[in-house]
Short mmCIF file of C-alpha atoms in Angstrom, two decimals:
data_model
loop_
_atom_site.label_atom_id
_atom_site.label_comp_id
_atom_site.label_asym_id
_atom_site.label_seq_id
_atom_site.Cartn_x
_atom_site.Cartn_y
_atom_site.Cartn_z
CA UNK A 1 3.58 -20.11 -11.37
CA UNK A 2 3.15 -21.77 -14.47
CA UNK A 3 3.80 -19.66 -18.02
CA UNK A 4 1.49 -18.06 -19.85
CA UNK A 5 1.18 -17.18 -23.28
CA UNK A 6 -0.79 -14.46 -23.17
CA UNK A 7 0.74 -11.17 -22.70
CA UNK A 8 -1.02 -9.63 -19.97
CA UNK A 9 2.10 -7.08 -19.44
CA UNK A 10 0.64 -3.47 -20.64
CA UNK A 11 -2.95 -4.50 -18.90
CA UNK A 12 -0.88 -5.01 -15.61
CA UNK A 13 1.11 -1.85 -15.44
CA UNK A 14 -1.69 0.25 -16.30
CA UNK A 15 -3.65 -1.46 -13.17
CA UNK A 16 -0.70 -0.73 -11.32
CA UNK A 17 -0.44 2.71 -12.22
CA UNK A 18 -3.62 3.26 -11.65
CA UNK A 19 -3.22 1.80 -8.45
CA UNK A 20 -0.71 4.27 -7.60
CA UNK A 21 -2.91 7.06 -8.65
CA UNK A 22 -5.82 6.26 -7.15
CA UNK A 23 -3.76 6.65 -3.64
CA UNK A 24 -2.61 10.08 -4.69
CA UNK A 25 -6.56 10.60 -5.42
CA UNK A 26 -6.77 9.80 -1.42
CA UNK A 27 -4.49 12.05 -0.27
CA UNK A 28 -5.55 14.77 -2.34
CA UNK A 29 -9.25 14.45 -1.12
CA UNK A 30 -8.08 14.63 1.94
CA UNK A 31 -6.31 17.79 1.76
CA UNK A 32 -9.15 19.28 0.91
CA UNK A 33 -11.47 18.35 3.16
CA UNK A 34 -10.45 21.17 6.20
CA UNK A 35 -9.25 24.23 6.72
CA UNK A 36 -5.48 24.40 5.95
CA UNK A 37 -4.62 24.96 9.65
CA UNK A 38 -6.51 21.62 10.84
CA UNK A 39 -3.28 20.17 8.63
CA UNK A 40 -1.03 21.46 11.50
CA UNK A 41 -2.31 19.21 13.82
CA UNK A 42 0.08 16.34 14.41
CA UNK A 43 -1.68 13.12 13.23
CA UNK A 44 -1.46 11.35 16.93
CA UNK A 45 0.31 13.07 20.26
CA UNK A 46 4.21 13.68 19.74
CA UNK A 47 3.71 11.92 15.84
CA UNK A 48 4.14 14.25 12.72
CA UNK A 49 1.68 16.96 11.65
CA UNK A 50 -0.53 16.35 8.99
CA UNK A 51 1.63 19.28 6.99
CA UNK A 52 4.81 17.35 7.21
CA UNK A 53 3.33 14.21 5.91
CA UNK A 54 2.45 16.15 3.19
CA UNK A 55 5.64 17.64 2.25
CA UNK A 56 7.19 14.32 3.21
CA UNK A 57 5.06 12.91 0.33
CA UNK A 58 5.82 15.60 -2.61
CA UNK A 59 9.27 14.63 -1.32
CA UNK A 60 9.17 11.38 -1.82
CA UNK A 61 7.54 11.11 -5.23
CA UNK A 62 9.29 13.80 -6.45
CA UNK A 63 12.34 11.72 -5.96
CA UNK A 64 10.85 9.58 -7.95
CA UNK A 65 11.75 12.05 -11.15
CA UNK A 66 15.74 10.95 -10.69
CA UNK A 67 15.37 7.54 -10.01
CA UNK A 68 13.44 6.54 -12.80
CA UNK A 69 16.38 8.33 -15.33
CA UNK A 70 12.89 10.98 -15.97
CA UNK A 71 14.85 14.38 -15.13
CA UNK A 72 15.73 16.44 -11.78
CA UNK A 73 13.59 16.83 -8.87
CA UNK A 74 11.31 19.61 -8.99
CA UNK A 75 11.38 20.75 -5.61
CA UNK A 76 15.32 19.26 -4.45
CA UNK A 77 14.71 21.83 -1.43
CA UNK A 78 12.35 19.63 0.03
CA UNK A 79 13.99 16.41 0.89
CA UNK A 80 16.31 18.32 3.54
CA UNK A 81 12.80 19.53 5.28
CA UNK A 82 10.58 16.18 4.94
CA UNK A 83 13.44 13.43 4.04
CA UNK A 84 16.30 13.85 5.79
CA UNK A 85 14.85 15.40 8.93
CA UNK A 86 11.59 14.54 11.53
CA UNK A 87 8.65 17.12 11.68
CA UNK A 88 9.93 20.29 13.73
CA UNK A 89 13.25 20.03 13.00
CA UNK A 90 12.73 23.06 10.44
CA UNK A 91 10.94 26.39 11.47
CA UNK A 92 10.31 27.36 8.62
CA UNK A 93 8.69 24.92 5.78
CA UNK A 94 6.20 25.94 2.84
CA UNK A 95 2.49 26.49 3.32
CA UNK A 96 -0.22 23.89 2.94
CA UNK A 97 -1.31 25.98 -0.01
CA UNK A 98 2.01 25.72 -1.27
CA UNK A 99 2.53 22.31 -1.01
CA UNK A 100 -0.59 21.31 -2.44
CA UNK A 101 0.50 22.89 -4.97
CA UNK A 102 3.53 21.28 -5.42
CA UNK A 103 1.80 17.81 -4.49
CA UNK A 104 -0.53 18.46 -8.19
CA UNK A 105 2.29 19.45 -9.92
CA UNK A 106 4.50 16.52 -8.83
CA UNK A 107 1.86 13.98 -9.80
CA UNK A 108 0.51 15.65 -13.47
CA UNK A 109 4.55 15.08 -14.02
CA UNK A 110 4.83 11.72 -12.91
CA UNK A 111 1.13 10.78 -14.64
CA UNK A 112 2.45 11.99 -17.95
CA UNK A 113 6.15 9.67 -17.97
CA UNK A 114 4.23 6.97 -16.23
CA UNK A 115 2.09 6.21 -19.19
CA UNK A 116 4.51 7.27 -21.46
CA UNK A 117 6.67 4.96 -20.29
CA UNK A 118 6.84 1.25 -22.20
CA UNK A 119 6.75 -2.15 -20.45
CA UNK A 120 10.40 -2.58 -21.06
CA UNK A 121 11.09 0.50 -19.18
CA UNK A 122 8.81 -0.46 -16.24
CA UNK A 123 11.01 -3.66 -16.13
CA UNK A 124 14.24 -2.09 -16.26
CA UNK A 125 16.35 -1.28 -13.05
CA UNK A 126 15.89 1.76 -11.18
CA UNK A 127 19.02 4.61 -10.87
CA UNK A 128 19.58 3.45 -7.41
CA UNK A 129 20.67 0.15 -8.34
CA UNK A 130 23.57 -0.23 -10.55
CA UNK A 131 23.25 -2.53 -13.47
CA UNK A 132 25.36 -5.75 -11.92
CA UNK A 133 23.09 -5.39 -8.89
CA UNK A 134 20.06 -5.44 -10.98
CA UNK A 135 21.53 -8.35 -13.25
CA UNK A 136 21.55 -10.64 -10.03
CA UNK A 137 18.20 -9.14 -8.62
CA UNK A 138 15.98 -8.31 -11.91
CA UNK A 139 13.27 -7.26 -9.66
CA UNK A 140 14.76 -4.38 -8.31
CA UNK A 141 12.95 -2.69 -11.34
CA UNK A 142 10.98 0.98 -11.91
CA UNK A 143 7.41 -1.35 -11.20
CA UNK A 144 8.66 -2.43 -7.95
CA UNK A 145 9.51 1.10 -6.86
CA UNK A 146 5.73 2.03 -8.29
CA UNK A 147 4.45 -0.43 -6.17
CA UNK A 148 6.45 0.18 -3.18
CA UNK A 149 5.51 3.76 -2.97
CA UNK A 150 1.70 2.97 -3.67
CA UNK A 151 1.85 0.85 -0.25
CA UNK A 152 3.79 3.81 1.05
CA UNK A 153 1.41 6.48 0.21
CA UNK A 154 -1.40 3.98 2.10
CA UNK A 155 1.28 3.93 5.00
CA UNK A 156 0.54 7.65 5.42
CA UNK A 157 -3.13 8.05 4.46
CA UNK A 158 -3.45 5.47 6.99
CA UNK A 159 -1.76 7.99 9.94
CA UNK A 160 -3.48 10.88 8.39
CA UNK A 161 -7.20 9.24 8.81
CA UNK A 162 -6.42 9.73 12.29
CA UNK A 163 -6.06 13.58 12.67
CA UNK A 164 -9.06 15.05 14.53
CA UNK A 165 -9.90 18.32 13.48
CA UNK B 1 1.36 2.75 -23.01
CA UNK B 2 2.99 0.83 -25.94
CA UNK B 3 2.63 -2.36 -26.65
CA UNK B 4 5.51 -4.86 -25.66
CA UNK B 5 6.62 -8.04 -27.38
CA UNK B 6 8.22 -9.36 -24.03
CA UNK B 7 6.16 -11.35 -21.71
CA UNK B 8 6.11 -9.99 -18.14
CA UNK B 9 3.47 -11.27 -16.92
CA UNK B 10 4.84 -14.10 -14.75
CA UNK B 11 7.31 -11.68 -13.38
CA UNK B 12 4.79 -9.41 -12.69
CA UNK B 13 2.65 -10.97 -10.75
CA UNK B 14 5.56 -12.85 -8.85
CA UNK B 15 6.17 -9.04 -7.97
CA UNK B 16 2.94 -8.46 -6.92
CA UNK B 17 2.76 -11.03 -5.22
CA UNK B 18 6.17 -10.45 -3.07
CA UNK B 19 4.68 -6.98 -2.16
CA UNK B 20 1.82 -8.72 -0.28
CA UNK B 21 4.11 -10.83 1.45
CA UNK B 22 6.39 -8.44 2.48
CA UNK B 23 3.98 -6.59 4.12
CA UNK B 24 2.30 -9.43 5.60
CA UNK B 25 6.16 -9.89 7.37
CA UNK B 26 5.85 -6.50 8.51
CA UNK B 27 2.68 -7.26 10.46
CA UNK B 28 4.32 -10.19 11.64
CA UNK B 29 7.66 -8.30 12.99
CA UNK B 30 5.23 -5.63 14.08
CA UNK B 31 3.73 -8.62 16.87
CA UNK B 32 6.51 -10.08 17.78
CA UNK B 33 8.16 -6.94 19.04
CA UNK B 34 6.62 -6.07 22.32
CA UNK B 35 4.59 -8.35 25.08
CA UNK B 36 1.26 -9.27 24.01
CA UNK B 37 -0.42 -6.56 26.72
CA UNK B 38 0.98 -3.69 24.70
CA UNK B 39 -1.16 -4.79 22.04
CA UNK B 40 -4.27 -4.07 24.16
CA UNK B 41 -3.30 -0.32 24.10
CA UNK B 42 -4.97 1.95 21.10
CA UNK B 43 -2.92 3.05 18.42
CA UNK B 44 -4.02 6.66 18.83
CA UNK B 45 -6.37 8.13 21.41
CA UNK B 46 -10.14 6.99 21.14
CA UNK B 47 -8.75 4.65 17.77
CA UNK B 48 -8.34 1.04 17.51
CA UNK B 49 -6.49 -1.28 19.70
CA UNK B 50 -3.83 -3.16 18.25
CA UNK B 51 -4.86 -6.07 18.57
CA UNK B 52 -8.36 -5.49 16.77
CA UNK B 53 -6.16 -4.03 13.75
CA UNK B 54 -4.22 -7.45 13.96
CA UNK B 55 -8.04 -9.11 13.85
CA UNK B 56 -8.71 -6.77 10.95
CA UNK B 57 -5.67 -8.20 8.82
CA UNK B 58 -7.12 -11.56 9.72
CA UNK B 59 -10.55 -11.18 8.49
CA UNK B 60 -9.95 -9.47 5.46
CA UNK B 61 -6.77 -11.97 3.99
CA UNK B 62 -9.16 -14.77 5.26
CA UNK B 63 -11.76 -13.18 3.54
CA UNK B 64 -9.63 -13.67 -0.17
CA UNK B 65 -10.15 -17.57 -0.03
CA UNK B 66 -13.59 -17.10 -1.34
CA UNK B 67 -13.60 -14.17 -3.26
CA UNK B 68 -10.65 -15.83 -5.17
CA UNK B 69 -12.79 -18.70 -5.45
CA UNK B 70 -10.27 -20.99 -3.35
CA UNK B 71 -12.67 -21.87 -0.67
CA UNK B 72 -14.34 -20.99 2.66
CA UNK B 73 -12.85 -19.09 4.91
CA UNK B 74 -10.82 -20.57 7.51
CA UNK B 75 -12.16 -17.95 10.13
CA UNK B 76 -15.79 -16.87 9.10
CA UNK B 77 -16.52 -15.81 13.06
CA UNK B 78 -14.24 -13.35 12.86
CA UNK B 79 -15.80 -10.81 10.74
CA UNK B 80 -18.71 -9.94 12.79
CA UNK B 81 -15.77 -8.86 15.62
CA UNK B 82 -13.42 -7.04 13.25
CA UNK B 83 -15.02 -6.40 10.18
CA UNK B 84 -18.56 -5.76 10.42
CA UNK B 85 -17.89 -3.18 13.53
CA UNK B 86 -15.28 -1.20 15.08
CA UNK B 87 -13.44 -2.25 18.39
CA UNK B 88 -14.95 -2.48 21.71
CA UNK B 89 -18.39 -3.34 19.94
CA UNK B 90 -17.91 -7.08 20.82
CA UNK B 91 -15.91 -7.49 24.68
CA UNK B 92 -15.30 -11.40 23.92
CA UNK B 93 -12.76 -11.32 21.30
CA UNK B 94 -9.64 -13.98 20.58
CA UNK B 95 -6.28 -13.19 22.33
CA UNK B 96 -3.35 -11.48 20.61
CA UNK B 97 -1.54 -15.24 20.53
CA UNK B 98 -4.52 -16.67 18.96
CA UNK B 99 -5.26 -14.47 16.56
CA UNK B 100 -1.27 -14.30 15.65
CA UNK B 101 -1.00 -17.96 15.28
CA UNK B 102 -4.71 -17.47 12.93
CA UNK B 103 -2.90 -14.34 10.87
CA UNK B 104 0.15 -17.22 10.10
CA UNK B 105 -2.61 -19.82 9.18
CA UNK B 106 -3.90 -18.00 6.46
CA UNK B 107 -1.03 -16.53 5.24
CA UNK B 108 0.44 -19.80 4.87
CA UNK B 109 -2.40 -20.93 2.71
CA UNK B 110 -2.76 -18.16 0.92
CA UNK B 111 0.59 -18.02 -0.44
CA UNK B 112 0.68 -21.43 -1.18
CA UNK B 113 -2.78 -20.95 -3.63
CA UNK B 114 -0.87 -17.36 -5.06
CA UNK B 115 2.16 -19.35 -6.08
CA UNK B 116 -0.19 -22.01 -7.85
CA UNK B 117 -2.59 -19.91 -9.65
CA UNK B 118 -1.61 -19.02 -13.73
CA UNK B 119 -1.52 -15.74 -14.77
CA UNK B 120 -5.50 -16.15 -16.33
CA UNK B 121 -6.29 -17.16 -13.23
CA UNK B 122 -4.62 -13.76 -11.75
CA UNK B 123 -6.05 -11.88 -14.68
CA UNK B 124 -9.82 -13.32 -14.20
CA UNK B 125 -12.56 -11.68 -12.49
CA UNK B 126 -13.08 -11.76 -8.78
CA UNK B 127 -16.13 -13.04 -7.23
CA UNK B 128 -17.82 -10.31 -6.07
CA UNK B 129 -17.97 -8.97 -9.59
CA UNK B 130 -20.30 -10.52 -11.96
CA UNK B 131 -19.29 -12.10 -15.28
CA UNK B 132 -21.22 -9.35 -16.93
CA UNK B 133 -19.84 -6.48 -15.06
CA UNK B 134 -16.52 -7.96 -15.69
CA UNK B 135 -17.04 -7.92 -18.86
CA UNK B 136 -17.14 -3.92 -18.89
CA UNK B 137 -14.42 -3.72 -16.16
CA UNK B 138 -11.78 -6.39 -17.01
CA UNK B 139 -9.35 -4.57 -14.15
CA UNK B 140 -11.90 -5.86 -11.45
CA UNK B 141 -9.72 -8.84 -11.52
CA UNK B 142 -8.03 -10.86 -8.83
CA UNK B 143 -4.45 -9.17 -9.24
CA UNK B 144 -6.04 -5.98 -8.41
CA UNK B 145 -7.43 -7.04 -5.23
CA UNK B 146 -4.25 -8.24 -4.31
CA UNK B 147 -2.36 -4.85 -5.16
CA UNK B 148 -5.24 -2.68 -3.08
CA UNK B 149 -5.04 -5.35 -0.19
CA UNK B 150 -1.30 -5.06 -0.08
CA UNK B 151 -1.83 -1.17 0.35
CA UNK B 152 -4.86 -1.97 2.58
CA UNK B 153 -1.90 -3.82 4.84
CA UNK B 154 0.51 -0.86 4.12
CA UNK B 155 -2.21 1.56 5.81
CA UNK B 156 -2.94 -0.37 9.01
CA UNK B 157 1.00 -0.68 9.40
CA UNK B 158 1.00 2.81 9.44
CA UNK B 159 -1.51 3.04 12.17
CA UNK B 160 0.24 0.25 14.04
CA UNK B 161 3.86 2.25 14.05
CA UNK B 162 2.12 4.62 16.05
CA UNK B 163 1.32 2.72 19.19
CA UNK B 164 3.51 3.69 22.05
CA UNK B 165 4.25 0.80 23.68
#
C-alpha cells in the first residue's frame, strides 16, 4: 500500500461505525417485524431460536463495554444464558420484550462511547490483549474488534433471515 | 469524533482489508470440509443449496473488478445463475470444483489490486455512484463496499454453518 498524506483516519472510523450500526439497524427491524412468539422458532430444525440469537447478541456487544476499558457489562447475567451455553440449555431466559429492551439500551451505550471515542483510542489494544501482545500485533486494536463484530452481527442476521413464521 | 494528528489510514485499510480476507478463508475452509455432494444439499429447508451460496460469493467479489474500476469481470455468466435469481431457477449450473477453483481465481486477483491501490484510491467513489452524487455522499466510496461485502460474506457463512452434512 503506498503512504498517504492525507489523513483519512476520523472519515474511516466513522464509516466503520456506521457500518456497525447500520447491522444493529438490521436486527432491530427484524425484531419487529412479528409477533414476539414467531422469535421462538428455532432459525432452521435442531439450530437456535430466533430468541437466543437475540440474547446471544445483547451478550455479545454488551461485552463489548469491558473490553474496550468503557465500564461493566450491563446485563453480566446474560453471558452464562447466551455465551457460555447453546439455546435450551437454560429454562428460564428473559422475554423477547425484555431483551429488546436490553438490545436498545446496549447499543444507545455503545453509540454514545463509540463516537466519543478518538482515533487514538480506536487504534489502541483491546482489554483482552495485554500490552506486549499488542506491541508485537498492533492490530489487535478496539477497530478490529468493531469490525469483527459488524461481520458477526451479519453472521446472525444471516441465520435469522431464515426463520419462517 | 476528534480530530487526530496520527495517520491511520494505511493501517486502516490494511485492516479492512484483512477482514475481507479472512472471511474469504472461511468460505474456503467451509468447501474443503465435506465431499463436494454435501454441497448439493440446502442449507435450511426450501433455502439455498450450498453450492449456489458458494456461486453467490463468486458473482458478487467478481462483480468488484468493475465497480472498483479494475476491469471486467472474470465471470460475467455467472450472475444471471446466482445473482439475478434464486437457486433452482437455472438447472445447468457449474460444479462445486469449478466454481471453487473460480471463487480462488478472483480472490487471488482481487487481493493482489487491494494491496496496490493508495488510500485515495480506497477513499474515492465507487462506480455505481456518480461523481455528483459522490460529491454529497463522500462515504459511498470503495472502502465501504469492501466493509459491507466483508459482512455480506459474514452472513452467507452463517447460512452455510447450518447445512447438515
Amino acid at each position: 500500500m503506498q503512504q498517504s498524506e492525507t489523513n483519512y483516519t476520523p472519515q474511516i472510523i466513522q464509516q466503520a461505525i456506521a457500518a456497525w450500526a447500520g447491522q444493529n439497524k438490521q436486527v432491530t427491524a427484524f425484531f419487529n417485524k412479528y409477533d414476539d412468539s414467531v422469535y421462538m422458532k428455532e432459525v432452521a430444525p435442531g439450530r437456535s431460536r430466533a430468541i437466543y440469537l437475540l440474547g446471544h447478541l445483547v451478550a455479545v456487544s454488551d461485552a463489548l463495554l469491558p473490553m474496550f476499558g468503557l465500564g461493566d457489562k450491563l446485563y453480566p447475567e446474560l453471558e452464562p444464558l447466551f455465551i457460555r451455553t447453546p439455546d435450551r440449555s437454560v429454562a428460564d431466559i428473559p422475554t423477547v420484550a425484555e431483551l429488546k429492551q436490553k438490545w436498545k439500551k446496549v447499543n444507545t451505550v455503545l453509540s454514545t462511547h463509540f463516537n466519543a471515542m478518538s482515533a487514538a483510542q480506536w487504534m489502541d489494544r483491546h482489554m483482552s490483549v495485554s500490552p506486549e501482545d499488542f506491541a508485537k500485533e498492533p492490530t489487535r486494536n478496539k477497530l478490529n474488534v468493531l469490525l469483527s463484530r459488524t461481520t458477526h452481527q451479519g453472521y446472525h442476521m444471516g441465520q435469522l433471515n431464515l426463520l419462517q413464521p
